[in-house]
mmCIF file of C-alpha atoms in Angstrom:
data_model
loop_
_atom_site.group_PDB
_atom_site.id
_atom_site.type_symbol
_atom_site.label_atom_id
_atom_site.label_comp_id
_atom_site.label_asym_id
_atom_site.label_seq_id
_atom_site.Cartn_x
_atom_site.Cartn_y
_atom_site.Cartn_z
ATOM 1 C CA ALA A 3 -15.974 -7.466 -56.816
ATOM 2 C CA GLN A 4 -17.894 -7.240 -53.599
ATOM 3 C CA SER A 5 -21.382 -5.811 -53.380
ATOM 4 C CA VAL A 6 -24.105 -5.564 -50.755
ATOM 5 C CA THR A 7 -27.828 -5.415 -51.449
ATOM 6 C CA GLN A 8 -30.341 -4.450 -48.831
ATOM 7 C CA LEU A 9 -33.586 -5.633 -50.274
ATOM 8 C CA ASP A 10 -35.921 -3.181 -48.544
ATOM 9 C CA SER A 11 -35.407 0.577 -48.426
ATOM 10 C CA GLN A 12 -38.117 1.050 -45.786
ATOM 11 C CA VAL A 13 -39.738 -1.352 -43.331
ATOM 12 C CA PRO A 14 -42.746 -0.191 -41.281
ATOM 13 C CA VAL A 15 -43.694 -2.380 -38.335
ATOM 14 C CA PHE A 16 -45.860 -2.121 -35.236
ATOM 15 C CA GLU A 17 -44.340 -2.029 -31.787
ATOM 16 C CA GLU A 18 -43.750 -5.465 -30.224
ATOM 17 C CA ALA A 19 -43.961 -7.184 -33.637
ATOM 18 C CA PRO A 20 -41.015 -9.180 -35.024
ATOM 19 C CA VAL A 21 -38.901 -7.734 -37.819
ATOM 20 C CA GLU A 22 -36.408 -9.012 -40.383
ATOM 21 C CA LEU A 23 -34.149 -6.714 -42.397
ATOM 22 C CA ARG A 24 -32.683 -8.477 -45.397
ATOM 23 C CA CYS A 25 -29.131 -8.308 -46.677
ATOM 24 C CA ASN A 26 -27.487 -10.202 -49.522
ATOM 25 C CA TYR A 27 -23.858 -9.931 -50.525
ATOM 26 C CA SER A 28 -21.659 -11.083 -53.357
ATOM 27 C CA SER A 29 -18.027 -11.980 -52.964
ATOM 28 C CA SER A 30 -15.778 -14.620 -54.419
ATOM 29 C CA VAL A 31 -13.752 -15.067 -51.246
ATOM 30 C CA SER A 32 -14.413 -15.457 -47.545
ATOM 31 C CA VAL A 33 -16.238 -12.546 -45.972
ATOM 32 C CA TYR A 34 -16.702 -10.709 -42.730
ATOM 33 C CA LEU A 35 -20.171 -9.258 -42.213
ATOM 34 C CA PHE A 36 -21.454 -6.402 -40.081
ATOM 35 C CA TRP A 37 -24.701 -4.654 -39.210
ATOM 36 C CA TYR A 38 -24.639 -1.030 -38.089
ATOM 37 C CA VAL A 39 -27.437 1.249 -36.839
ATOM 38 C CA GLN A 40 -27.699 4.981 -37.452
ATOM 39 C CA TYR A 41 -29.998 7.254 -35.457
ATOM 40 C CA PRO A 42 -30.922 10.652 -36.959
ATOM 41 C CA ASN A 43 -27.987 13.056 -37.322
ATOM 42 C CA GLN A 44 -25.575 10.616 -35.735
ATOM 43 C CA GLY A 45 -22.826 8.311 -36.907
ATOM 44 C CA LEU A 46 -23.099 4.552 -37.270
ATOM 45 C CA GLN A 47 -22.882 2.185 -34.299
ATOM 46 C CA LEU A 48 -21.941 -1.469 -34.560
ATOM 47 C CA LEU A 49 -24.876 -3.811 -33.818
ATOM 48 C CA LEU A 50 -23.161 -7.133 -34.472
ATOM 49 C CA LYS A 51 -20.554 -8.855 -36.609
ATOM 50 C CA TYR A 52 -19.880 -12.246 -38.137
ATOM 51 C CA LEU A 53 -16.225 -13.187 -38.418
ATOM 52 C CA SER A 54 -16.269 -16.993 -38.188
ATOM 53 C CA GLY A 55 -17.757 -19.855 -36.181
ATOM 54 C CA SER A 56 -21.433 -20.034 -35.268
ATOM 55 C CA THR A 57 -23.641 -18.736 -38.037
ATOM 56 C CA LEU A 58 -26.106 -17.189 -35.575
ATOM 57 C CA VAL A 59 -24.696 -13.992 -34.174
ATOM 58 C CA LYS A 60 -26.200 -12.046 -31.298
ATOM 59 C CA GLY A 61 -25.727 -8.314 -30.958
ATOM 60 C CA ILE A 62 -26.779 -5.391 -28.842
ATOM 61 C CA ASN A 63 -30.362 -4.250 -28.192
ATOM 62 C CA GLY A 64 -31.777 -7.758 -28.721
ATOM 63 C CA PHE A 65 -30.820 -8.032 -32.402
ATOM 64 C CA GLU A 66 -29.423 -11.158 -34.013
ATOM 65 C CA ALA A 67 -28.368 -12.136 -37.523
ATOM 66 C CA GLU A 68 -27.789 -15.397 -39.328
ATOM 67 C CA PHE A 69 -25.011 -15.963 -41.833
ATOM 68 C CA ASN A 70 -26.137 -18.221 -44.686
ATOM 69 C CA LYS A 71 -23.235 -18.994 -46.972
ATOM 70 C CA SER A 72 -25.243 -20.936 -49.577
ATOM 71 C CA GLN A 73 -27.716 -18.077 -49.974
ATOM 72 C CA THR A 74 -25.060 -15.368 -49.457
ATOM 73 C CA SER A 75 -27.314 -13.668 -46.947
ATOM 74 C CA PHE A 76 -26.949 -12.050 -43.541
ATOM 75 C CA HIS A 77 -30.452 -11.065 -42.447
ATOM 76 C CA LEU A 78 -31.004 -9.090 -39.247
ATOM 77 C CA ARG A 79 -33.855 -10.048 -36.910
ATOM 78 C CA LYS A 80 -35.479 -8.929 -33.698
ATOM 79 C CA PRO A 81 -38.378 -10.843 -32.128
ATOM 80 C CA SER A 82 -40.101 -7.780 -30.641
ATOM 81 C CA VAL A 83 -39.281 -4.206 -31.658
ATOM 82 C CA HIS A 84 -39.597 -1.007 -29.648
ATOM 83 C CA ILE A 85 -40.289 2.564 -30.736
ATOM 84 C CA SER A 86 -36.667 3.325 -29.916
ATOM 85 C CA ASP A 87 -35.517 0.902 -32.657
ATOM 86 C CA THR A 88 -36.652 3.407 -35.285
ATOM 87 C CA ALA A 89 -33.447 4.129 -37.197
ATOM 88 C CA GLU A 90 -31.572 3.306 -40.379
ATOM 89 C CA TYR A 91 -29.747 0.003 -40.528
ATOM 90 C CA PHE A 92 -26.734 -0.731 -42.721
ATOM 91 C CA CYS A 93 -25.338 -4.085 -43.723
ATOM 92 C CA ALA A 94 -21.615 -4.101 -44.550
ATOM 93 C CA VAL A 95 -19.064 -6.610 -45.842
ATOM 94 C CA THR A 96 -15.306 -6.904 -46.057
ATOM 95 C CA SER A 97 -13.583 -9.790 -47.740
ATOM 96 C CA GLY A 98 -10.486 -11.823 -47.133
ATOM 97 C CA GLY A 99 -8.981 -10.401 -50.292
ATOM 98 C CA GLY A 100 -8.921 -6.755 -49.257
ATOM 99 C CA PHE A 101 -9.467 -4.256 -46.511
ATOM 100 C CA LYS A 102 -12.291 -2.077 -47.887
ATOM 101 C CA THR A 103 -15.731 -2.182 -46.278
ATOM 102 C CA ILE A 104 -18.685 -2.075 -48.654
ATOM 103 C CA PHE A 105 -21.920 -0.706 -47.208
ATOM 104 C CA GLY A 106 -25.436 -1.382 -48.389
ATOM 105 C CA ALA A 107 -27.781 1.499 -49.185
ATOM 106 C CA GLY A 108 -29.534 1.135 -45.834
ATOM 107 C CA THR A 109 -32.988 0.098 -44.605
ATOM 108 C CA ARG A 110 -35.086 2.600 -42.716
ATOM 109 C CA LEU A 111 -37.035 0.887 -39.938
ATOM 110 C CA PHE A 112 -40.173 2.682 -38.729
ATOM 111 C CA VAL A 113 -41.710 1.325 -35.535
ATOM 112 C CA LYS A 114 -45.291 2.471 -35.023
ATOM 113 C CA ALA A 115 -47.234 2.515 -31.761
ATOM 114 C CA ASP B 17 -14.422 7.792 -22.796
ATOM 115 C CA GLY B 18 -12.677 7.001 -26.057
ATOM 116 C CA GLY B 19 -14.262 7.989 -29.303
ATOM 117 C CA ILE B 20 -14.226 10.038 -32.463
ATOM 118 C CA THR B 21 -15.004 13.737 -32.467
ATOM 119 C CA GLN B 22 -16.063 15.507 -35.631
ATOM 120 C CA SER B 23 -16.437 19.262 -35.865
ATOM 121 C CA PRO B 24 -18.255 21.349 -36.714
ATOM 122 C CA LYS B 25 -21.636 19.605 -36.674
ATOM 123 C CA TYR B 26 -22.992 21.959 -39.372
ATOM 124 C CA LEU B 27 -20.961 23.825 -41.988
ATOM 125 C CA PHE B 28 -21.866 26.158 -44.812
ATOM 126 C CA ARG B 29 -19.722 26.758 -47.867
ATOM 127 C CA LYS B 30 -19.758 29.686 -50.260
ATOM 128 C CA GLU B 31 -19.000 29.368 -53.953
ATOM 129 C CA GLY B 32 -15.277 29.029 -54.626
ATOM 130 C CA GLN B 33 -14.429 28.390 -50.987
ATOM 131 C CA ASN B 34 -12.449 25.544 -49.488
ATOM 132 C CA VAL B 35 -13.667 24.219 -46.141
ATOM 133 C CA THR B 36 -12.029 21.803 -43.715
ATOM 134 C CA LEU B 37 -13.819 19.213 -41.602
ATOM 135 C CA SER B 38 -12.092 18.088 -38.440
ATOM 136 C CA CYS B 39 -11.828 14.491 -37.207
ATOM 137 C CA GLU B 40 -10.009 13.512 -34.016
ATOM 138 C CA GLN B 41 -9.869 10.095 -32.335
ATOM 139 C CA ASN B 42 -8.496 8.999 -28.962
ATOM 140 C CA LEU B 43 -8.946 5.270 -29.546
ATOM 141 C CA ASN B 44 -5.318 4.756 -30.562
ATOM 142 C CA HIS B 45 -6.531 3.353 -33.877
ATOM 143 C CA ASP B 46 -4.151 3.078 -36.811
ATOM 144 C CA ALA B 47 -6.694 3.326 -39.636
ATOM 145 C CA MET B 48 -8.991 6.252 -40.374
ATOM 146 C CA TYR B 49 -11.588 6.836 -43.080
ATOM 147 C CA TRP B 50 -13.793 9.542 -44.570
ATOM 148 C CA TYR B 51 -17.190 8.712 -46.030
ATOM 149 C CA ARG B 52 -19.822 10.745 -47.778
ATOM 150 C CA GLN B 53 -23.480 9.879 -47.134
ATOM 151 C CA ASP B 54 -26.258 10.913 -49.487
ATOM 152 C CA PRO B 55 -29.902 9.858 -49.039
ATOM 153 C CA GLY B 56 -30.563 6.371 -50.385
ATOM 154 C CA GLN B 57 -26.933 5.776 -51.389
ATOM 155 C CA GLY B 58 -25.336 4.379 -48.283
ATOM 156 C CA LEU B 59 -21.765 5.361 -47.520
ATOM 157 C CA ARG B 60 -19.151 6.087 -50.168
ATOM 158 C CA LEU B 61 -15.459 6.096 -49.336
ATOM 159 C CA ILE B 62 -13.619 9.352 -50.032
ATOM 160 C CA TYR B 63 -10.141 8.754 -48.549
ATOM 161 C CA TYR B 64 -8.538 6.390 -46.082
ATOM 162 C CA SER B 65 -5.308 6.210 -44.131
ATOM 163 C CA HIS B 66 -3.687 3.113 -42.663
ATOM 164 C CA ILE B 67 -0.810 4.863 -40.971
ATOM 165 C CA VAL B 68 0.527 8.310 -40.197
ATOM 166 C CA ASN B 69 1.829 10.229 -43.221
ATOM 167 C CA ASP B 70 0.148 7.890 -45.666
ATOM 168 C CA PHE B 71 -3.311 7.986 -47.232
ATOM 169 C CA GLN B 72 -5.080 6.611 -50.286
ATOM 170 C CA LYS B 73 -7.931 7.711 -52.517
ATOM 171 C CA GLY B 74 -11.252 5.985 -52.134
ATOM 172 C CA ASP B 75 -14.054 5.732 -54.674
ATOM 173 C CA ILE B 76 -14.988 9.440 -54.847
ATOM 174 C CA ALA B 77 -11.813 11.396 -54.015
ATOM 175 C CA GLU B 78 -12.147 14.076 -56.704
ATOM 176 C CA GLY B 79 -12.609 17.520 -55.180
ATOM 177 C CA TYR B 80 -11.384 16.430 -51.732
ATOM 178 C CA SER B 81 -8.015 16.363 -49.974
ATOM 179 C CA VAL B 82 -6.759 14.977 -46.640
ATOM 180 C CA SER B 83 -3.685 14.893 -44.446
ATOM 181 C CA ARG B 84 -2.530 12.493 -41.705
ATOM 182 C CA GLU B 85 0.254 14.236 -39.814
ATOM 183 C CA LYS B 86 -0.756 12.768 -36.459
ATOM 184 C CA LYS B 87 -2.245 9.410 -35.550
ATOM 185 C CA GLU B 88 -5.178 11.090 -33.818
ATOM 186 C CA SER B 89 -6.172 13.487 -36.584
ATOM 187 C CA PHE B 90 -7.453 13.075 -40.144
ATOM 188 C CA PRO B 91 -8.908 16.370 -41.466
ATOM 189 C CA LEU B 92 -10.827 16.491 -44.745
ATOM 190 C CA THR B 93 -10.790 19.545 -47.023
ATOM 191 C CA VAL B 94 -13.658 20.008 -49.436
ATOM 192 C CA THR B 95 -12.230 22.099 -52.245
ATOM 193 C CA SER B 96 -13.977 24.407 -54.693
ATOM 194 C CA ALA B 97 -13.454 21.684 -57.313
ATOM 195 C CA GLN B 98 -16.145 19.594 -55.599
ATOM 196 C CA LYS B 99 -19.207 20.888 -57.426
ATOM 197 C CA ASN B 100 -21.817 19.054 -55.372
ATOM 198 C CA PRO B 101 -20.542 19.089 -51.790
ATOM 199 C CA THR B 102 -23.890 19.104 -49.988
ATOM 200 C CA ALA B 103 -23.921 15.883 -47.960
ATOM 201 C CA PHE B 104 -23.395 14.320 -44.544
ATOM 202 C CA TYR B 105 -19.721 13.509 -43.951
ATOM 203 C CA LEU B 106 -18.691 10.727 -41.609
ATOM 204 C CA CYS B 107 -15.252 10.021 -40.213
ATOM 205 C CA ALA B 108 -14.429 6.537 -38.931
ATOM 206 C CA SER B 109 -11.505 4.626 -37.495
ATOM 207 C CA SER B 110 -10.541 0.998 -36.947
ATOM 208 C CA LYS B 111 -7.936 -0.632 -34.766
ATOM 209 C CA SER B 112 -5.889 -1.884 -37.689
ATOM 210 C CA THR B 113 -6.050 -2.581 -41.357
ATOM 211 C CA GLU B 114 -7.155 -6.169 -40.738
ATOM 212 C CA ASN B 115 -10.451 -6.533 -42.555
ATOM 213 C CA ASN B 116 -12.218 -8.214 -39.648
ATOM 214 C CA GLN B 117 -12.074 -5.007 -37.638
ATOM 215 C CA PRO B 118 -15.320 -3.047 -37.227
ATOM 216 C CA GLN B 119 -15.255 0.688 -37.736
ATOM 217 C CA HIS B 120 -16.052 3.317 -35.113
ATOM 218 C CA PHE B 121 -17.821 6.432 -36.349
ATOM 219 C CA GLY B 122 -18.061 10.061 -35.345
ATOM 220 C CA ASP B 123 -21.390 11.897 -35.284
ATOM 221 C CA GLY B 124 -20.836 13.515 -38.653
ATOM 222 C CA THR B 125 -20.669 16.977 -40.222
ATOM 223 C CA ARG B 126 -23.505 18.215 -42.396
ATOM 224 C CA LEU B 127 -22.194 20.460 -45.179
ATOM 225 C CA SER B 128 -24.466 22.764 -47.152
ATOM 226 C CA ILE B 129 -23.988 25.344 -49.881
ATOM 227 C CA LEU B 130 -24.872 28.977 -49.192
#
């Protein structure tokens, strides 16, 4: 069975500092991986996705993520965060064996001035 | 612009009452989904539909019902059998049932008990 673990429930960081939000998954088959962002009282928006090919994926708002098959990880990074990046971030996985998307519990990113 | 519209944004339910949450999409997507979001628990799948007139239970379907009479619409009814309905409800859609398709989300409905 698939599962997704987001290793940090909250990540505080100062503005203009780099950030990494960690995500590990488990699946016995090939996977497709996604990161979504949720601003307060809104739905989720797609940040980026890994389907195949290059393991480094670039998304919107300067975010990128790296797929590491041996470590079953898909960590999200940004070299310099802004106050406006304060939000909750969700890692999600679907597998080649089924259609259902499994979401992690979310990581709340706080960017401080 | 294409997107998903959920209404109302806030909803209050009395004891023993059924309430219906609306979800409409103009993206021409085949698949639609309902999720429940509780703090610290991520998203849990309530129901999903891959095609008109067909839908399937997700992980937490008890106390909920849906219909899919039109491609654009996927309303969710929270019945009186759902004893803990207070949550944020999100509707989503995807182009197809292929599992490499990302989901598009509405802005949610927050349901509370009176």
